[in-house]
C-alpha atoms as an extended CHARMM CRD file, in Angstrom:
* protein
*
       247  EXT
         1         1  MET       CA            -11.0480000000       -1.9910000000       -0.9460000000  PROA      1               0.0000000000
         2         2  CYS       CA             -7.5890000000       -3.5310000000       -0.7980000000  PROA      2               0.0000000000
         3         3  GLY       CA             -7.2910000000       -5.4400000000        2.4710000000  PROA      3               0.0000000000
         4         4  ARG       CA             -4.5380000000       -7.9700000000        1.7360000000  PROA      4               0.0000000000
         5         5  TYR       CA             -1.6790000000       -8.1460000000       -0.7110000000  PROA      5               0.0000000000
         6         6  VAL       CA              1.5680000000       -9.9390000000       -1.5080000000  PROA      6               0.0000000000
         7         7  SER       CA              5.0370000000       -8.4160000000       -1.2270000000  PROA      7               0.0000000000
         8         8  THR       CA              7.9800000000      -10.7850000000       -1.5680000000  PROA      8               0.0000000000
         9         9  ARG       CA             10.7160000000       -8.7480000000       -3.2790000000  PROA      9               0.0000000000
        10        10  SER       CA             13.8810000000       -7.9430000000       -1.3480000000  PROA      10              0.0000000000
        11        11  PRO       CA             15.3650000000       -4.4320000000       -0.9950000000  PROA      11              0.0000000000
        12        12  GLN       CA             18.1170000000       -5.4990000000       -3.3960000000  PROA      12              0.0000000000
        13        13  GLU       CA             15.4370000000       -6.2000000000       -6.0280000000  PROA      13              0.0000000000
        14        14  LEU       CA             13.2810000000       -3.1590000000       -5.3000000000  PROA      14              0.0000000000
        15        15  ALA       CA             15.9640000000       -0.4720000000       -5.0900000000  PROA      15              0.0000000000
        16        16  PRO       CA             16.9670000000       -0.5170000000       -8.7880000000  PROA      16              0.0000000000
        17        17  LEU       CA             13.3560000000       -0.9340000000       -9.9410000000  PROA      17              0.0000000000
        18        18  PHE       CA             12.3290000000        2.2890000000       -8.2040000000  PROA      18              0.0000000000
        19        19  GLY       CA             15.5350000000        4.3170000000       -8.5100000000  PROA      19              0.0000000000
        20        20  VAL       CA             16.0770000000        4.2310000000       -4.7520000000  PROA      20              0.0000000000
        21        21  THR       CA             19.2270000000        6.0080000000       -3.5590000000  PROA      21              0.0000000000
        22        22  ASP       CA             18.8230000000        5.4310000000        0.1790000000  PROA      22              0.0000000000
        23        23  TRP       CA             17.9240000000        2.2680000000        2.0730000000  PROA      23              0.0000000000
        24        24  ARG       CA             19.3210000000        0.8600000000        5.2720000000  PROA      24              0.0000000000
        25        25  ALA       CA             20.7500000000       -2.6280000000        5.3900000000  PROA      25              0.0000000000
        26        26  ASP       CA             19.5750000000       -2.9980000000        8.9870000000  PROA      26              0.0000000000
        27        27  GLU       CA             15.9230000000       -2.4720000000        7.9560000000  PROA      27              0.0000000000
        28        28  THR       CA             14.6410000000       -5.8020000000        6.6930000000  PROA      28              0.0000000000
        29        29  LEU       CA             11.2570000000       -7.3710000000        6.0640000000  PROA      29              0.0000000000
        30        30  ALA       CA             10.6490000000      -11.0440000000        5.3540000000  PROA      30              0.0000000000
        31        31  PRO       CA              8.8190000000      -11.9860000000        2.1450000000  PROA      31              0.0000000000
        32        32  ASN       CA              5.1010000000      -11.8000000000        2.8880000000  PROA      32              0.0000000000
        33        33  TRP       CA              2.4160000000      -13.6990000000        0.9550000000  PROA      33              0.0000000000
        34        34  ASN       CA             -0.3700000000      -12.4420000000        3.2080000000  PROA      34              0.0000000000
        35        35  VAL       CA              0.2340000000       -8.7720000000        4.0160000000  PROA      35              0.0000000000
        36        36  ALA       CA             -2.4760000000       -7.6190000000        6.4290000000  PROA      36              0.0000000000
        37        37  PRO       CA             -3.4180000000       -4.2770000000        8.0090000000  PROA      37              0.0000000000
        38        38  THR       CA             -0.9700000000       -3.0730000000       10.7060000000  PROA      38              0.0000000000
        39        39  ASP       CA              1.8650000000       -5.1270000000        9.1270000000  PROA      39              0.0000000000
        40        40  ASP       CA              5.0870000000       -3.3560000000        8.2360000000  PROA      40              0.0000000000
        41        41  VAL       CA              5.4110000000       -2.9850000000        4.4500000000  PROA      41              0.0000000000
        42        42  TRP       CA              7.9890000000       -1.6090000000        2.0330000000  PROA      42              0.0000000000
        43        43  ALA       CA              7.3520000000        1.9240000000        0.8130000000  PROA      43              0.0000000000
        44        44  VAL       CA              9.2010000000        4.1080000000       -1.6910000000  PROA      44              0.0000000000
        45        45  LEU       CA              9.1250000000        7.8140000000       -0.8210000000  PROA      45              0.0000000000
        46        46  GLU       CA             11.0850000000       11.0380000000       -1.2230000000  PROA      46              0.0000000000
        47        47  ARG       CA             12.1860000000       13.1960000000        1.7060000000  PROA      47              0.0000000000
        48        48  THR       CA             14.6230000000       16.0310000000        2.2510000000  PROA      48              0.0000000000
        49        49  PRO       CA             17.4980000000       14.8330000000        4.4580000000  PROA      49              0.0000000000
        50        50  ARG       CA             17.2800000000       15.8830000000        8.1010000000  PROA      50              0.0000000000
        51        51  ASP       CA             19.8020000000       18.2740000000        9.6220000000  PROA      51              0.0000000000
        52        52  THR       CA             20.0500000000       20.3880000000        6.4550000000  PROA      52              0.0000000000
        53        53  ASP       CA             19.1420000000       23.9970000000        5.8070000000  PROA      53              0.0000000000
        54        54  GLY       CA             16.2450000000       22.9170000000        3.6000000000  PROA      54              0.0000000000
        55        55  THR       CA             18.0570000000       23.4910000000        0.3090000000  PROA      55              0.0000000000
        56        56  ALA       CA             19.1570000000       19.8650000000       -0.1750000000  PROA      56              0.0000000000
        57        57  ALA       CA             17.3990000000       17.8220000000       -2.8390000000  PROA      57              0.0000000000
        58        58  ALA       CA             14.9050000000       15.1930000000       -1.7430000000  PROA      58              0.0000000000
        59        59  GLU       CA             16.2710000000       11.6380000000       -1.6510000000  PROA      59              0.0000000000
        60        60  ARG       CA             14.3600000000        8.5900000000       -2.8030000000  PROA      60              0.0000000000
        61        61  GLU       CA             14.1570000000        6.1160000000        0.0600000000  PROA      61              0.0000000000
        62        62  LEU       CA             12.9600000000        2.5740000000        0.6610000000  PROA      62              0.0000000000
        63        63  ARG       CA             11.5040000000        2.3020000000        4.1570000000  PROA      63              0.0000000000
        64        64  PRO       CA              9.3210000000       -0.0940000000        6.1450000000  PROA      64              0.0000000000
        65        65  LEU       CA              6.0750000000        1.6390000000        7.1790000000  PROA      65              0.0000000000
        66        66  ARG       CA              3.0990000000        0.3550000000        9.1280000000  PROA      66              0.0000000000
        67        67  TRP       CA              0.0470000000       -0.2570000000        6.9200000000  PROA      67              0.0000000000
        68        68  GLY       CA             -2.9280000000        1.7320000000        8.1930000000  PROA      68              0.0000000000
        69        69  LEU       CA             -2.5420000000        5.5050000000        8.1650000000  PROA      69              0.0000000000
        70        70  VAL       CA             -2.5360000000        7.2710000000       11.5340000000  PROA      70              0.0000000000
        71        71  PRO       CA             -3.1970000000       11.0200000000       11.0220000000  PROA      71              0.0000000000
        72        72  SER       CA             -0.9270000000       13.3990000000       12.8990000000  PROA      72              0.0000000000
        73        73  TRP       CA             -3.9100000000       14.6040000000       14.9610000000  PROA      73              0.0000000000
        74        74  ALA       CA             -5.0200000000       11.1050000000       16.0700000000  PROA      74              0.0000000000
        75        75  LYS       CA             -5.1580000000       10.4590000000       19.8100000000  PROA      75              0.0000000000
        76        76  ASP       CA             -3.8100000000        6.9230000000       19.4090000000  PROA      76              0.0000000000
        77        77  VAL       CA             -2.7210000000        4.4600000000       16.7350000000  PROA      77              0.0000000000
        78        78  LYS       CA             -5.9100000000        2.3710000000       16.7590000000  PROA      78              0.0000000000
        79        79  ILE       CA             -7.4800000000        4.5210000000       14.0530000000  PROA      79              0.0000000000
        80        80  GLY       CA             -4.9010000000        3.1880000000       11.5740000000  PROA      80              0.0000000000
        81        81  ALA       CA             -6.6240000000       -0.1930000000       11.3240000000  PROA      81              0.0000000000
        82        82  ARG       CA             -9.6290000000        1.5960000000        9.7820000000  PROA      82              0.0000000000
        83        83  LEU       CA             -7.5820000000        3.7490000000        7.3860000000  PROA      83              0.0000000000
        84        84  ILE       CA             -5.8460000000        1.1220000000        5.2560000000  PROA      84              0.0000000000
        85        85  ASN       CA             -7.4480000000        2.5430000000        2.0830000000  PROA      85              0.0000000000
        86        86  ALA       CA             -8.1800000000        6.0440000000        0.7720000000  PROA      86              0.0000000000
        87        87  ARG       CA            -10.7870000000        6.4600000000       -1.9620000000  PROA      87              0.0000000000
        88        88  MET       CA             -9.4120000000        8.2340000000       -5.0390000000  PROA      88              0.0000000000
        89        89  GLU       CA            -12.6860000000       10.1130000000       -5.4400000000  PROA      89              0.0000000000
        90        90  THR       CA            -12.3080000000       11.9080000000       -2.0720000000  PROA      90              0.0000000000
        91        91  VAL       CA             -8.6470000000       11.5070000000       -1.0140000000  PROA      91              0.0000000000
        92        92  HSD       CA             -7.8360000000       15.1720000000       -1.6950000000  PROA      92              0.0000000000
        93        93  GLU       CA            -10.5430000000       16.4450000000        0.6420000000  PROA      93              0.0000000000
        94        94  LYS       CA            -10.9120000000       13.9710000000        3.5330000000  PROA      94              0.0000000000
        95        95  PRO       CA             -9.3480000000       15.3080000000        6.7660000000  PROA      95              0.0000000000
        96        96  ALA       CA             -7.4570000000       12.0650000000        7.4000000000  PROA      96              0.0000000000
        97        97  PHE       CA             -5.7510000000       12.1080000000        3.9880000000  PROA      97              0.0000000000
        98        98  ARG       CA             -5.6990000000       15.5670000000        2.4030000000  PROA      98              0.0000000000
        99        99  ARG       CA             -2.4340000000       16.7580000000        3.9900000000  PROA      99              0.0000000000
       100       100  ALA       CA             -0.6550000000       13.5380000000        3.1060000000  PROA      100             0.0000000000
       101       101  PHE       CA             -2.0480000000       13.6480000000       -0.4350000000  PROA      101             0.0000000000
       102       102  ALA       CA             -0.5970000000       17.1200000000       -0.8730000000  PROA      102             0.0000000000
       103       103  ARG       CA              2.8900000000       16.4200000000        0.4960000000  PROA      103             0.0000000000
       104       104  ARG       CA              3.5110000000       12.8070000000        1.5230000000  PROA      104             0.0000000000
       105       105  ARG       CA              2.8710000000       10.3580000000       -1.2920000000  PROA      105             0.0000000000
       106       106  CYS       CA              4.5590000000        6.9910000000       -1.6640000000  PROA      106             0.0000000000
       107       107  LEU       CA              4.6400000000        3.7960000000       -3.7090000000  PROA      107             0.0000000000
       108       108  LEU       CA              3.9620000000        0.4020000000       -2.1550000000  PROA      108             0.0000000000
       109       109  PRO       CA              5.5930000000       -2.4410000000       -4.1320000000  PROA      109             0.0000000000
       110       110  ALA       CA              3.3580000000       -5.5010000000       -4.5260000000  PROA      110             0.0000000000
       111       111  ASP       CA              3.3890000000       -8.7880000000       -6.4050000000  PROA      111             0.0000000000
       112       112  GLY       CA             -0.4030000000       -8.7900000000       -6.4410000000  PROA      112             0.0000000000
       113       113  PHE       CA             -3.4120000000       -8.4010000000       -4.1730000000  PROA      113             0.0000000000
       114       114  TYR       CA             -6.3200000000      -10.4720000000       -2.8730000000  PROA      114             0.0000000000
       115       115  GLU       CA            -10.0210000000       -9.8050000000       -3.2480000000  PROA      115             0.0000000000
       116       116  TRP       CA            -13.0400000000      -11.8400000000       -2.2140000000  PROA      116             0.0000000000
       117       117  GLU       CA            -16.0810000000      -12.7570000000       -4.2850000000  PROA      117             0.0000000000
       118       118  GLN       CA            -19.4210000000      -13.7800000000       -2.8390000000  PROA      118             0.0000000000
       119       119  ALA       CA            -20.0100000000      -17.3850000000       -3.9290000000  PROA      119             0.0000000000
       120       120  GLU       CA            -21.9970000000      -20.4670000000       -2.9840000000  PROA      120             0.0000000000
       121       121  ASP       CA            -20.2460000000      -23.3560000000       -1.2900000000  PROA      121             0.0000000000
       122       122  PRO       CA            -20.8960000000      -26.3500000000       -3.6170000000  PROA      122             0.0000000000
       123       123  ARG       CA            -20.8310000000      -28.7500000000       -0.6710000000  PROA      123             0.0000000000
       124       124  THR       CA            -23.2490000000      -26.9780000000        1.6450000000  PROA      124             0.0000000000
       125       125  GLY       CA            -25.1150000000      -24.5610000000       -0.6160000000  PROA      125             0.0000000000
       126       126  ARG       CA            -24.3550000000      -21.7750000000        1.8370000000  PROA      126             0.0000000000
       127       127  PRO       CA            -22.8470000000      -18.4210000000        0.8060000000  PROA      127             0.0000000000
       128       128  ARG       CA            -19.1340000000      -17.9390000000        1.3390000000  PROA      128             0.0000000000
       129       129  LYS       CA            -16.3840000000      -15.5620000000        0.2860000000  PROA      129             0.0000000000
       130       130  GLN       CA            -14.0290000000      -17.0070000000       -2.3180000000  PROA      130             0.0000000000
       131       131  PRO       CA            -10.5820000000      -15.3680000000       -2.3210000000  PROA      131             0.0000000000
       132       132  TYR       CA             -8.8080000000      -14.5420000000       -5.5880000000  PROA      132             0.0000000000
       133       133  PHE       CA             -5.1850000000      -13.6000000000       -6.1660000000  PROA      133             0.0000000000
       134       134  ILE       CA             -5.0420000000      -10.7590000000       -8.6990000000  PROA      134             0.0000000000
       135       135  HSD       CA             -1.6800000000       -9.9830000000      -10.2860000000  PROA      135             0.0000000000
       136       136  PRO       CA             -0.0620000000       -8.6090000000      -13.4770000000  PROA      136             0.0000000000
       137       137  GLU       CA             -0.1280000000      -11.0490000000      -16.3740000000  PROA      137             0.0000000000
       138       138  ASP       CA              3.5960000000      -10.4890000000      -16.9610000000  PROA      138             0.0000000000
       139       139  GLY       CA              4.5640000000      -11.0960000000      -13.3310000000  PROA      139             0.0000000000
       140       140  GLN       CA              6.1200000000       -7.6500000000      -12.8940000000  PROA      140             0.0000000000
       141       141  VAL       CA              6.0120000000       -5.7890000000       -9.5930000000  PROA      141             0.0000000000
       142       142  MET       CA              3.1860000000       -3.2880000000       -9.1140000000  PROA      142             0.0000000000
       143       143  ALA       CA              3.7250000000        0.1990000000       -7.6860000000  PROA      143             0.0000000000
       144       144  LEU       CA              0.5590000000        0.7630000000       -5.6700000000  PROA      144             0.0000000000
       145       145  ALA       CA             -0.2920000000        4.4040000000       -5.0510000000  PROA      145             0.0000000000
       146       146  GLY       CA             -0.0280000000        5.2760000000       -1.3820000000  PROA      146             0.0000000000
       147       147  LEU       CA              0.2140000000        8.0680000000        1.1630000000  PROA      147             0.0000000000
       148       148  TYR       CA              2.2890000000        8.1890000000        4.3140000000  PROA      148             0.0000000000
       149       149  GLU       CA              2.0610000000       10.1670000000        7.5230000000  PROA      149             0.0000000000
       150       150  TYR       CA              3.9710000000       10.8380000000       10.7640000000  PROA      150             0.0000000000
       151       151  TRP       CA              2.4060000000       10.3250000000       14.1800000000  PROA      151             0.0000000000
       152       152  ARG       CA              4.0500000000       11.6600000000       17.3400000000  PROA      152             0.0000000000
       153       153  ASP       CA              3.7270000000        9.3250000000       20.3370000000  PROA      153             0.0000000000
       154       154  PRO       CA              2.9660000000       11.5940000000       23.3240000000  PROA      154             0.0000000000
       155       155  ALA       CA              4.2800000000        8.9480000000       25.7140000000  PROA      155             0.0000000000
       156       156  VAL       CA              7.8510000000        9.5060000000       24.4700000000  PROA      156             0.0000000000
       157       157  GLY       CA              9.5260000000       12.5860000000       25.9200000000  PROA      157             0.0000000000
       158       158  HSD       CA             12.0280000000       13.7220000000       23.2880000000  PROA      158             0.0000000000
       159       159  ASP       CA             11.5200000000       14.3420000000       19.5640000000  PROA      159             0.0000000000
       160       160  ASP       CA             15.0020000000       13.0080000000       18.8290000000  PROA      160             0.0000000000
       161       161  ASP       CA             14.0680000000        9.5800000000       20.2110000000  PROA      161             0.0000000000
       162       162  SER       CA             13.3080000000        7.2740000000       17.2560000000  PROA      162             0.0000000000
       163       163  ALA       CA             10.4920000000        5.7270000000       19.2950000000  PROA      163             0.0000000000
       164       164  ALA       CA              8.7070000000        9.0950000000       19.3200000000  PROA      164             0.0000000000
       165       165  TRP       CA              7.6540000000        8.8390000000       15.6880000000  PROA      165             0.0000000000
       166       166  LEU       CA              5.5300000000        6.2820000000       13.8780000000  PROA      166             0.0000000000
       167       167  MET       CA              5.3500000000        6.2900000000       10.0610000000  PROA      167             0.0000000000
       168       168  THR       CA              2.2260000000        4.7630000000        8.5740000000  PROA      168             0.0000000000
       169       169  CYS       CA              0.6920000000        4.4380000000        5.1020000000  PROA      169             0.0000000000
       170       170  THR       CA             -2.5040000000        3.8080000000        3.1850000000  PROA      170             0.0000000000
       171       171  ILE       CA             -3.3700000000        2.5390000000       -0.3220000000  PROA      171             0.0000000000
       172       172  ILE       CA             -5.4670000000        4.6000000000       -2.7470000000  PROA      172             0.0000000000
       173       173  THR       CA             -8.3430000000        2.7030000000       -4.3710000000  PROA      173             0.0000000000
       174       174  THR       CA            -10.8160000000        3.2220000000       -7.1980000000  PROA      174             0.0000000000
       175       175  GLU       CA            -13.6390000000        1.4290000000       -9.0020000000  PROA      175             0.0000000000
       176       176  ALA       CA            -12.4500000000       -1.9490000000      -10.2620000000  PROA      176             0.0000000000
       177       177  THR       CA            -12.2460000000       -2.9500000000      -13.9150000000  PROA      177             0.0000000000
       178       178  ASP       CA            -11.3020000000       -5.9760000000      -16.0170000000  PROA      178             0.0000000000
       179       179  GLU       CA            -10.4340000000       -9.1270000000      -14.0540000000  PROA      179             0.0000000000
       180       180  ALA       CA            -10.4410000000       -7.3150000000      -10.7140000000  PROA      180             0.0000000000
       181       181  GLY       CA            -13.8900000000       -5.8770000000      -11.3870000000  PROA      181             0.0000000000
       182       182  ARG       CA            -15.2780000000       -9.3560000000      -11.9480000000  PROA      182             0.0000000000
       183       183  VAL       CA            -14.3470000000      -10.2170000000       -8.3740000000  PROA      183             0.0000000000
       184       184  HSD       CA            -14.8150000000       -7.0180000000       -6.3520000000  PROA      184             0.0000000000
       185       185  PRO       CA            -16.0940000000       -3.4660000000       -7.0430000000  PROA      185             0.0000000000
       186       186  ARG       CA            -12.9480000000       -1.7130000000       -5.7400000000  PROA      186             0.0000000000
       187       187  MET       CA             -9.2490000000       -2.1090000000       -6.5280000000  PROA      187             0.0000000000
       188       188  PRO       CA             -5.9370000000       -0.3900000000       -5.7110000000  PROA      188             0.0000000000
       189       189  LEU       CA             -4.4660000000        2.2260000000       -8.0200000000  PROA      189             0.0000000000
       190       190  ALA       CA             -0.8990000000        2.1210000000       -9.3230000000  PROA      190             0.0000000000
       191       191  LEU       CA              1.6320000000        4.2030000000      -11.2100000000  PROA      191             0.0000000000
       192       192  THR       CA              3.7630000000        3.5240000000      -14.2600000000  PROA      192             0.0000000000
       193       193  PRO       CA              7.5340000000        4.1550000000      -14.0290000000  PROA      193             0.0000000000
       194       194  GLY       CA              7.2040000000        7.3410000000      -16.0750000000  PROA      194             0.0000000000
       195       195  HSD       CA              4.9990000000        8.8350000000      -13.3500000000  PROA      195             0.0000000000
       196       196  TYR       CA              7.0710000000        7.8650000000      -10.2990000000  PROA      196             0.0000000000
       197       197  GLU       CA              9.0110000000       11.1230000000      -10.1940000000  PROA      197             0.0000000000
       198       198  ALA       CA              5.9870000000       13.4160000000      -10.3570000000  PROA      198             0.0000000000
       199       199  TRP       CA              4.0330000000       11.3670000000       -7.8090000000  PROA      199             0.0000000000
       200       200  LEU       CA              6.8370000000       11.1730000000       -5.2610000000  PROA      200             0.0000000000
       201       201  ASP       CA              7.9500000000       14.8080000000       -5.5870000000  PROA      201             0.0000000000
       202       202  PRO       CA              6.7160000000       16.5490000000       -2.3880000000  PROA      202             0.0000000000
       203       203  ALA       CA              6.8110000000       19.9060000000       -4.2100000000  PROA      203             0.0000000000
       204       204  HSD       CA              4.1850000000       18.7170000000       -6.7180000000  PROA      204             0.0000000000
       205       205  GLN       CA              0.8790000000       19.6090000000       -5.0490000000  PROA      205             0.0000000000
       206       206  ASP       CA             -1.7750000000       20.2110000000       -7.7220000000  PROA      206             0.0000000000
       207       207  PRO       CA             -4.6180000000       17.7800000000       -6.8220000000  PROA      207             0.0000000000
       208       208  ASP       CA             -5.9590000000       17.3750000000      -10.3550000000  PROA      208             0.0000000000
       209       209  GLU       CA             -2.5210000000       16.7720000000      -11.8480000000  PROA      209             0.0000000000
       210       210  LEU       CA             -1.6940000000       14.2520000000       -9.1340000000  PROA      210             0.0000000000
       211       211  ARG       CA             -4.9170000000       12.2890000000       -9.6000000000  PROA      211             0.0000000000
       212       212  ALA       CA             -4.2850000000       12.2090000000      -13.3550000000  PROA      212             0.0000000000
       213       213  LEU       CA             -1.0800000000       10.2400000000      -12.7140000000  PROA      213             0.0000000000
       214       214  LEU       CA             -2.9650000000        7.3110000000      -11.1860000000  PROA      214             0.0000000000
       215       215  ASP       CA             -3.7350000000        4.2340000000      -13.2670000000  PROA      215             0.0000000000
       216       216  ARG       CA             -4.9450000000        0.6570000000      -12.9960000000  PROA      216             0.0000000000
       217       217  PRO       CA             -2.2790000000       -1.8450000000      -11.9100000000  PROA      217             0.0000000000
       218       218  ALA       CA             -0.4390000000       -3.2900000000      -14.9160000000  PROA      218             0.0000000000
       219       219  GLY       CA             -2.5510000000       -1.0610000000      -17.1620000000  PROA      219             0.0000000000
       220       220  GLY       CA             -5.4800000000       -3.3910000000      -16.5360000000  PROA      220             0.0000000000
       221       221  HSD       CA             -3.5990000000       -6.4640000000      -17.8050000000  PROA      221             0.0000000000
       222       222  LEU       CA             -4.3790000000       -8.5630000000      -14.7560000000  PROA      222             0.0000000000
       223       223  ASN       CA             -4.9900000000      -12.2240000000      -14.0560000000  PROA      223             0.0000000000
       224       224  ALA       CA             -7.3460000000      -13.3760000000      -11.2930000000  PROA      224             0.0000000000
       225       225  ARG       CA             -7.2460000000      -16.9240000000      -10.0090000000  PROA      225             0.0000000000
       226       226  PRO       CA             -9.1610000000      -18.5330000000       -7.1350000000  PROA      226             0.0000000000
       227       227  VAL       CA             -7.0040000000      -19.5700000000       -4.1930000000  PROA      227             0.0000000000
       228       228  SER       CA             -7.5340000000      -21.4210000000       -0.9320000000  PROA      228             0.0000000000
       229       229  THR       CA             -9.5030000000      -19.8470000000        1.8950000000  PROA      229             0.0000000000
       230       230  ALA       CA             -6.3470000000      -20.3670000000        3.9610000000  PROA      230             0.0000000000
       231       231  VAL       CA             -5.5040000000      -16.7770000000        3.0420000000  PROA      231             0.0000000000
       232       232  ASN       CA             -8.4890000000      -15.6650000000        5.1450000000  PROA      232             0.0000000000
       233       233  ASN       CA             -6.4110000000      -16.3220000000        8.2790000000  PROA      233             0.0000000000
       234       234  VAL       CA             -3.7550000000      -13.6320000000        8.6870000000  PROA      234             0.0000000000
       235       235  HSD       CA             -1.5440000000      -16.1340000000       10.5180000000  PROA      235             0.0000000000
       236       236  ASN       CA             -1.1920000000      -18.2690000000        7.3680000000  PROA      236             0.0000000000
       237       237  ASN       CA              1.7230000000      -17.3690000000        5.1360000000  PROA      237             0.0000000000
       238       238  GLY       CA              3.8900000000      -18.8490000000        2.4100000000  PROA      238             0.0000000000
       239       239  PRO       CA              3.9460000000      -19.2750000000       -1.3760000000  PROA      239             0.0000000000
       240       240  HSD       CA              1.3300000000      -22.0380000000       -1.1960000000  PROA      240             0.0000000000
       241       241  LEU       CA             -1.3090000000      -19.3320000000       -0.6550000000  PROA      241             0.0000000000
       242       242  LEU       CA             -0.9210000000      -18.3930000000       -4.3380000000  PROA      242             0.0000000000
       243       243  ASP       CA             -1.6610000000      -21.9060000000       -5.6270000000  PROA      243             0.0000000000
       244       244  GLU       CA             -4.6950000000      -21.9340000000       -7.9100000000  PROA      244             0.0000000000
       245       245  LEU       CA             -7.6960000000      -23.6870000000       -6.4130000000  PROA      245             0.0000000000
       246       246  ALA       CA             -8.6500000000      -26.8460000000       -8.2560000000  PROA      246             0.0000000000
       247       247  ALA       CA            -11.9740000000      -26.6510000000      -10.0380000000  PROA      247             0.0000000000
């Protein structure tokens, strides 16, 4: 799975990297070195502008979404905490994800992600989980493959009220390889810039073609380094979380 990641780039940095044509200056997120489920995260997506006759071209947007997908049919938002990941092997057929996979795909920019390896504490001899920060060797931003969905809050009376709609997202995962596979059996999937357009296009709906676009982050050229267990606490944040743990 992918349960924590790092996202520190600003909208000014992300917009040109992803060809974004629409982002709102009033929507801001602080750099986050310990992104956790239910946090707001940056997402790149394409939508047709509202209040048009449907003939307008989709615009590429940068928006903050809540991490943890809430299906449109969910009774409340609590289910989102359990739907932070969608398995690539079944994403096109699972009820929680199949509609979003067909029409509402996104990219989630990340500097890297955390995974935990079962290890023995050298001081006590007891088992513990050792966190690793896994990131591209060249330091470039990753475009994690994601889905997004709309959820209508029944407690809000009017559709036009911005509070009536919650936008959430999930990260698609697969079997881990290379450095990530040494640490954990699952890892997030990503896309290369040449595949952004096809992935984001809501008119592109062939499941097999869409799954063929997905790839390992950084083409598998990843570095994994052990970091402090401070990252285990979602309340801890800051660049120090990425410091390599002394041997």
